[in-house]
Amino acid sequence: MRYIRLIPALLLGAMLAACNTTKKLYEAQEYDEVIQRVAPDICGGDMNAKRINYVAASYHKANQADHERIQALKATGQPDVWPEIYQRYCSMKGRNDALACFPREVKRGMNYVKLDLDDDMAAARNKAESFLVAKANQLLGTGSKTDAKEARKYIEQLYATNPQNTHLQELQGKCLLRSADNVLVTYDNKDRRDLPREFVATLMDFDAGELPQHCVTERDKRTDYEAVVVVVIKSVEVSPSRLDEVTFKESNGSALVEVTDHSQTKHATVKGTIRFASDINARPVREVPFEVTSTFKNDYTTIRGDREACSAETLGRLNSQPVPIPTDESMLLDAAKKLNDLVATELKK
């Protein structure tokens, strides 16, 4: 029986400790911490009056402080205030949502009103994103590593504001490259096809000055690379050669001729992604999908019959001739050159 009697005492002690903690947080003006700790208990049925009062007072004081700060920031008319305005709207909405599950009589007693902040939040987020993108681009455009590192703070803010922002990956990739001292550019073949040795050589053969100075294509074991750009080849397709023909007749008076237009075609397509990461095994901060195609096409015309029956257009095509169709390897080398140009362009953005 002695142990049974201890249970109410232990519960009372726990409740007093909880109230004491809540009071300390409230007195320290940690209003959001009060709400985060106590609101779930109230939603679960804990109707301790002191704790409810602390939550109510924290809710109104925090919202009032955010409202006043938002108005003061807007009054400045400066574009750099919008990230903070958006975050304060988010805080107000978060508090409002945390208290939404309170019993009706508790809400009435604390003057709780459901806030409609969606339009204000959307407008603030759009302006915050516009500022953060512009500021990051400005810093990344100077060519300074110091500025690139400074840009990272704005990019992190952009991610916190909207992880789906359409500019985010490109900015993250730029920041990674421009803040690094050493960047390795390499490739990874994920396709089953064994690529010709010349393909890899062509892909990695950048002209002098085509790559930023701190980018290299040959790994040095003595160097710690702060960023890696990997050209990941996912699929390689080379089509069979085709010869399509269309035959028709032309006439000029009593003269007749049968005209055949021939079309020789073949193509090679390489698909994959360009991955920007801090390490070859790290999760990429940016992935750029690519598809490069080398296309061979040759048209020529032949006739059977009286040349005098040919139209001027047909006569103009008679000088064309069939030509040897390129090999698979030559088609792939042409695709490698195009991919090389694409990679160089991405690295310079």
XYZ file of C-alpha atoms in Angstrom:
349
model
C 0.000 0.000 0.000
C 2.942 2.336 0.677
C 3.978 2.173 -2.997
C 0.420 2.725 -4.206
C 0.155 5.912 -2.162
C 3.374 7.178 -3.692
C 1.872 7.280 -7.204
C -0.322 10.406 -6.731
C 2.608 12.126 -5.074
C 4.875 11.337 -7.992
C 2.294 12.600 -10.464
C 1.885 15.811 -8.495
C 5.650 16.270 -8.445
C 5.839 15.807 -12.207
C 3.056 18.358 -12.754
C 4.752 20.894 -10.493
C 8.067 20.382 -12.289
C 6.351 20.869 -15.656
C 4.718 24.085 -14.477
C 8.040 25.320 -13.077
C 9.794 24.624 -16.401
C 7.028 26.363 -18.335
C 7.235 29.378 -16.028
C 11.008 29.651 -16.498
C 10.683 29.487 -20.266
C 7.944 32.119 -20.225
C 9.954 34.462 -18.003
C 12.919 34.016 -20.369
C 10.587 35.098 -23.212
C 11.021 31.745 -24.938
C 7.425 31.935 -26.082
C 7.645 29.497 -28.982
C 9.369 26.951 -26.739
C 6.461 27.252 -24.281
C 3.971 26.589 -27.066
C 5.943 23.665 -28.485
C 6.239 21.988 -25.080
C 2.767 22.595 -23.663
C 0.339 22.797 -26.619
C 0.464 19.026 -27.396
C -0.433 18.265 -23.753
C -3.418 20.604 -23.850
C -4.576 19.029 -27.116
C -4.258 15.661 -25.356
C -6.557 16.723 -22.510
C -4.236 18.334 -19.939
C -6.380 21.206 -18.624
C -3.897 22.634 -16.106
C -5.014 26.245 -15.831
C -1.547 27.704 -15.151
C -0.019 26.020 -18.171
C -2.927 27.120 -20.384
C -2.409 30.706 -19.222
C 1.296 30.532 -20.039
C 0.519 29.242 -23.538
C -2.138 31.901 -24.115
C 0.153 34.716 -22.995
C 3.064 33.307 -25.042
C 0.875 33.015 -28.124
C -0.344 36.615 -28.035
C 2.988 38.160 -27.091
C 4.913 36.287 -29.786
C 2.351 37.128 -32.457
C 2.258 40.766 -31.423
C 6.063 41.004 -31.597
C 6.102 39.413 -35.052
C 3.294 41.658 -36.307
C 5.084 44.815 -35.150
C 8.381 43.651 -36.626
C 6.712 42.846 -39.980
C 5.164 46.309 -40.148
C 8.488 47.961 -39.323
C 10.314 45.931 -41.984
C 7.726 46.705 -44.650
C 8.007 50.406 -43.857
C 11.685 50.407 -44.878
C 10.807 49.542 -48.481
C 14.049 47.556 -48.799
C 14.076 44.272 -50.782
C 16.333 42.499 -48.289
C 13.635 42.492 -45.580
C 11.400 39.928 -47.261
C 13.168 36.745 -46.119
C 12.665 37.789 -42.493
C 9.077 38.887 -43.157
C 8.292 35.504 -44.679
C 9.854 33.605 -41.773
C 7.860 35.656 -39.262
C 4.639 34.912 -41.144
C 5.613 31.229 -40.992
C 6.104 31.497 -37.223
C 2.686 33.100 -36.767
C 1.021 30.408 -38.851
C 2.896 27.683 -36.982
C 1.645 28.963 -33.622
C -1.875 29.277 -34.951
C -1.810 25.711 -36.237
C -0.359 24.394 -32.948
C -3.342 25.760 -31.020
C -5.989 24.735 -33.562
C -6.644 21.454 -31.707
C -7.424 23.146 -28.370
C -10.939 22.593 -26.967
C -13.434 25.247 -28.007
C -13.851 26.651 -24.488
C -10.066 27.034 -24.112
C -9.827 28.888 -27.436
C -12.668 31.168 -26.395
C -11.026 31.902 -23.047
C -7.711 32.864 -24.647
C -9.268 34.885 -27.537
C -7.876 32.506 -30.155
C -8.820 33.407 -33.739
C -7.841 31.343 -36.758
C -5.466 33.486 -38.806
C -5.777 33.647 -42.587
C -2.171 34.286 -43.629
C -1.960 32.296 -46.881
C -2.047 35.287 -49.247
C 0.390 37.319 -47.151
C 2.754 34.354 -46.908
C 2.639 33.654 -50.645
C 3.403 37.293 -51.509
C 6.217 37.491 -48.947
C 7.726 34.201 -50.130
C 7.773 35.328 -53.772
C 9.522 38.577 -52.868
C 11.946 36.772 -50.564
C 12.860 34.285 -53.294
C 13.376 37.046 -55.851
C 15.733 38.904 -53.517
C 17.705 35.802 -52.513
C 18.160 34.622 -56.120
C 19.277 38.090 -57.256
C 21.681 38.512 -54.321
C 23.229 35.064 -54.780
C 23.693 35.643 -58.517
C 25.268 39.040 -57.850
C 27.837 37.517 -55.482
C 28.534 34.541 -57.722
C 29.070 36.841 -60.682
C 32.083 38.622 -59.208
C 34.437 35.675 -59.675
C 35.620 36.020 -56.067
C 35.840 32.890 -53.902
C 35.068 35.042 -50.864
C 31.878 36.288 -52.496
C 30.988 32.742 -53.549
C 31.238 31.618 -49.923
C 29.103 34.594 -48.902
C 26.541 33.592 -51.549
C 26.170 30.217 -49.838
C 24.330 31.902 -46.932
C 21.740 33.365 -49.273
C 21.369 30.039 -51.088
C 20.758 28.290 -47.767
C 18.100 30.886 -46.977
C 16.552 30.241 -50.384
C 16.423 26.511 -49.637
C 14.740 27.203 -46.289
C 12.245 29.490 -48.015
C 11.385 27.166 -50.894
C 13.280 23.901 -51.503
C 11.560 23.655 -54.909
C 12.765 27.003 -56.247
C 13.621 26.597 -59.937
C 16.936 28.479 -59.575
C 18.131 26.614 -56.497
C 20.083 23.737 -58.071
C 21.863 25.978 -60.553
C 22.877 28.361 -57.774
C 24.079 25.476 -55.605
C 26.177 24.140 -58.477
C 27.698 27.554 -59.215
C 28.462 28.138 -55.558
C 30.122 24.740 -55.205
C 32.454 25.345 -58.147
C 33.255 28.992 -57.510
C 34.043 28.582 -53.828
C 36.363 25.601 -54.448
C 40.131 25.739 -54.957
C 40.304 22.409 -56.808
C 37.632 20.780 -58.986
C 37.895 17.390 -60.673
C 35.980 16.830 -63.923
C 35.517 13.147 -64.731
C 33.052 10.655 -66.216
C 31.189 7.470 -65.295
C 29.813 5.031 -67.868
C 26.624 3.344 -66.626
C 25.704 1.903 -70.031
C 26.400 -1.725 -70.940
C 28.124 -0.696 -74.149
C 31.899 -0.466 -73.986
C 32.642 2.986 -75.294
C 35.546 3.446 -77.719
C 38.716 4.692 -76.039
C 38.634 7.692 -78.348
C 35.158 8.564 -77.021
C 36.473 9.165 -73.507
C 39.511 11.031 -74.820
C 37.285 13.295 -76.918
C 34.844 13.879 -74.073
C 37.612 14.969 -71.716
C 39.622 16.934 -74.307
C 38.847 20.568 -73.473
C 40.498 23.389 -75.360
C 42.923 25.680 -73.590
C 40.968 28.225 -71.564
C 37.718 26.324 -72.060
C 37.593 25.216 -68.410
C 37.934 27.435 -65.338
C 41.547 27.435 -64.133
C 40.834 25.417 -60.991
C 39.180 22.558 -62.949
C 41.247 19.527 -64.001
C 40.401 16.296 -65.828
C 43.173 14.115 -64.417
C 43.097 13.117 -60.766
C 46.176 13.859 -58.693
C 46.335 11.652 -55.578
C 48.149 14.415 -53.722
C 45.274 16.871 -54.206
C 42.120 17.161 -52.114
C 39.291 18.102 -54.456
C 36.587 20.288 -52.936
C 34.183 19.628 -55.778
C 33.659 16.949 -58.418
C 31.794 17.202 -61.716
C 30.878 13.778 -63.058
C 29.532 13.227 -66.577
C 27.336 10.177 -65.980
C 26.557 8.324 -69.218
C 23.342 6.375 -68.677
C 22.471 5.143 -72.154
C 24.102 4.956 -75.584
C 22.069 4.136 -78.680
C 23.275 3.829 -82.270
C 20.542 3.255 -84.807
C 20.873 0.943 -87.815
C 21.473 2.758 -91.074
C 18.321 3.393 -93.087
C 17.583 4.043 -96.718
C 14.149 5.509 -97.359
C 12.894 5.946 -100.916
C 9.997 7.793 -102.487
C 9.229 7.282 -106.200
C 7.018 9.476 -108.384
C 6.608 10.399 -112.060
C 7.087 13.652 -113.933
C 6.244 14.586 -117.505
C 6.911 17.294 -120.039
C 4.729 16.940 -123.089
C 5.246 13.387 -124.343
C 8.432 12.932 -122.281
C 8.095 10.809 -119.115
C 10.496 10.111 -116.264
C 10.402 8.109 -113.018
C 12.067 9.982 -110.158
C 13.248 8.347 -106.921
C 14.298 10.419 -103.907
C 16.625 8.487 -101.587
C 17.403 9.403 -97.973
C 20.272 7.805 -96.051
C 20.026 8.255 -92.252
C 21.706 7.099 -89.083
C 22.015 8.567 -85.605
C 23.781 8.013 -82.289
C 22.313 9.316 -79.029
C 24.003 9.599 -75.644
C 21.897 10.357 -72.559
C 22.834 10.990 -68.958
C 23.386 13.652 -66.326
C 26.120 16.036 -65.263
C 26.467 15.730 -61.488
C 27.893 18.475 -59.285
C 28.940 17.240 -55.830
C 31.455 17.856 -53.064
C 32.814 14.323 -53.537
C 32.416 11.577 -56.119
C 30.324 9.527 -53.671
C 28.433 12.453 -52.145
C 24.850 13.387 -52.881
C 24.856 15.863 -55.796
C 23.821 19.458 -55.202
C 22.919 19.776 -58.859
C 22.114 17.373 -61.691
C 21.800 18.506 -65.301
C 20.205 15.951 -67.632
C 21.605 15.838 -71.148
C 20.856 14.215 -74.474
C 23.276 14.695 -77.361
C 22.687 13.241 -80.806
C 24.980 12.815 -83.780
C 22.893 12.672 -86.945
C 23.913 11.542 -90.392
C 21.561 12.360 -93.275
C 22.244 12.343 -96.985
C 19.643 12.864 -99.704
C 20.130 12.093 -103.357
C 17.921 11.572 -106.405
C 17.992 9.121 -109.303
C 15.846 8.952 -112.450
C 14.730 6.394 -115.002
C 13.453 7.749 -118.287
C 13.717 10.950 -120.256
C 15.772 13.633 -118.484
C 13.873 16.272 -120.502
C 10.754 15.423 -118.455
C 12.403 16.426 -115.153
C 11.261 19.548 -113.350
C 13.820 22.225 -112.481
C 13.695 21.107 -108.844
C 14.457 17.501 -109.761
C 17.303 18.562 -112.032
C 18.815 20.507 -109.151
C 18.900 17.359 -107.011
C 20.517 15.129 -109.622
C 24.012 16.318 -108.685
C 23.734 14.650 -105.278
C 25.222 11.181 -104.814
C 25.074 8.372 -102.240
C 27.932 8.466 -99.731
C 29.408 5.875 -97.350
C 27.423 5.679 -94.109
C 29.540 6.521 -91.026
C 30.581 3.734 -88.674
C 29.144 3.437 -85.170
C 32.448 4.604 -83.734
C 32.619 7.764 -85.834
C 29.029 8.614 -84.893
C 29.847 8.203 -81.201
C 32.953 10.376 -81.496
C 30.841 13.139 -83.009
C 28.397 12.797 -80.083
C 31.370 12.977 -77.663
C 32.431 16.311 -79.184
C 28.938 17.724 -78.680
C 28.863 16.454 -75.103
C 32.285 18.009 -74.490
C 30.944 21.409 -75.614
C 27.865 21.009 -73.418
C 29.949 20.207 -70.316
C 32.212 23.201 -70.946
C 29.172 25.462 -71.240
C 27.727 24.187 -67.942
C 31.019 24.722 -66.135
C 31.164 28.344 -67.286
C 27.638 29.270 -66.187
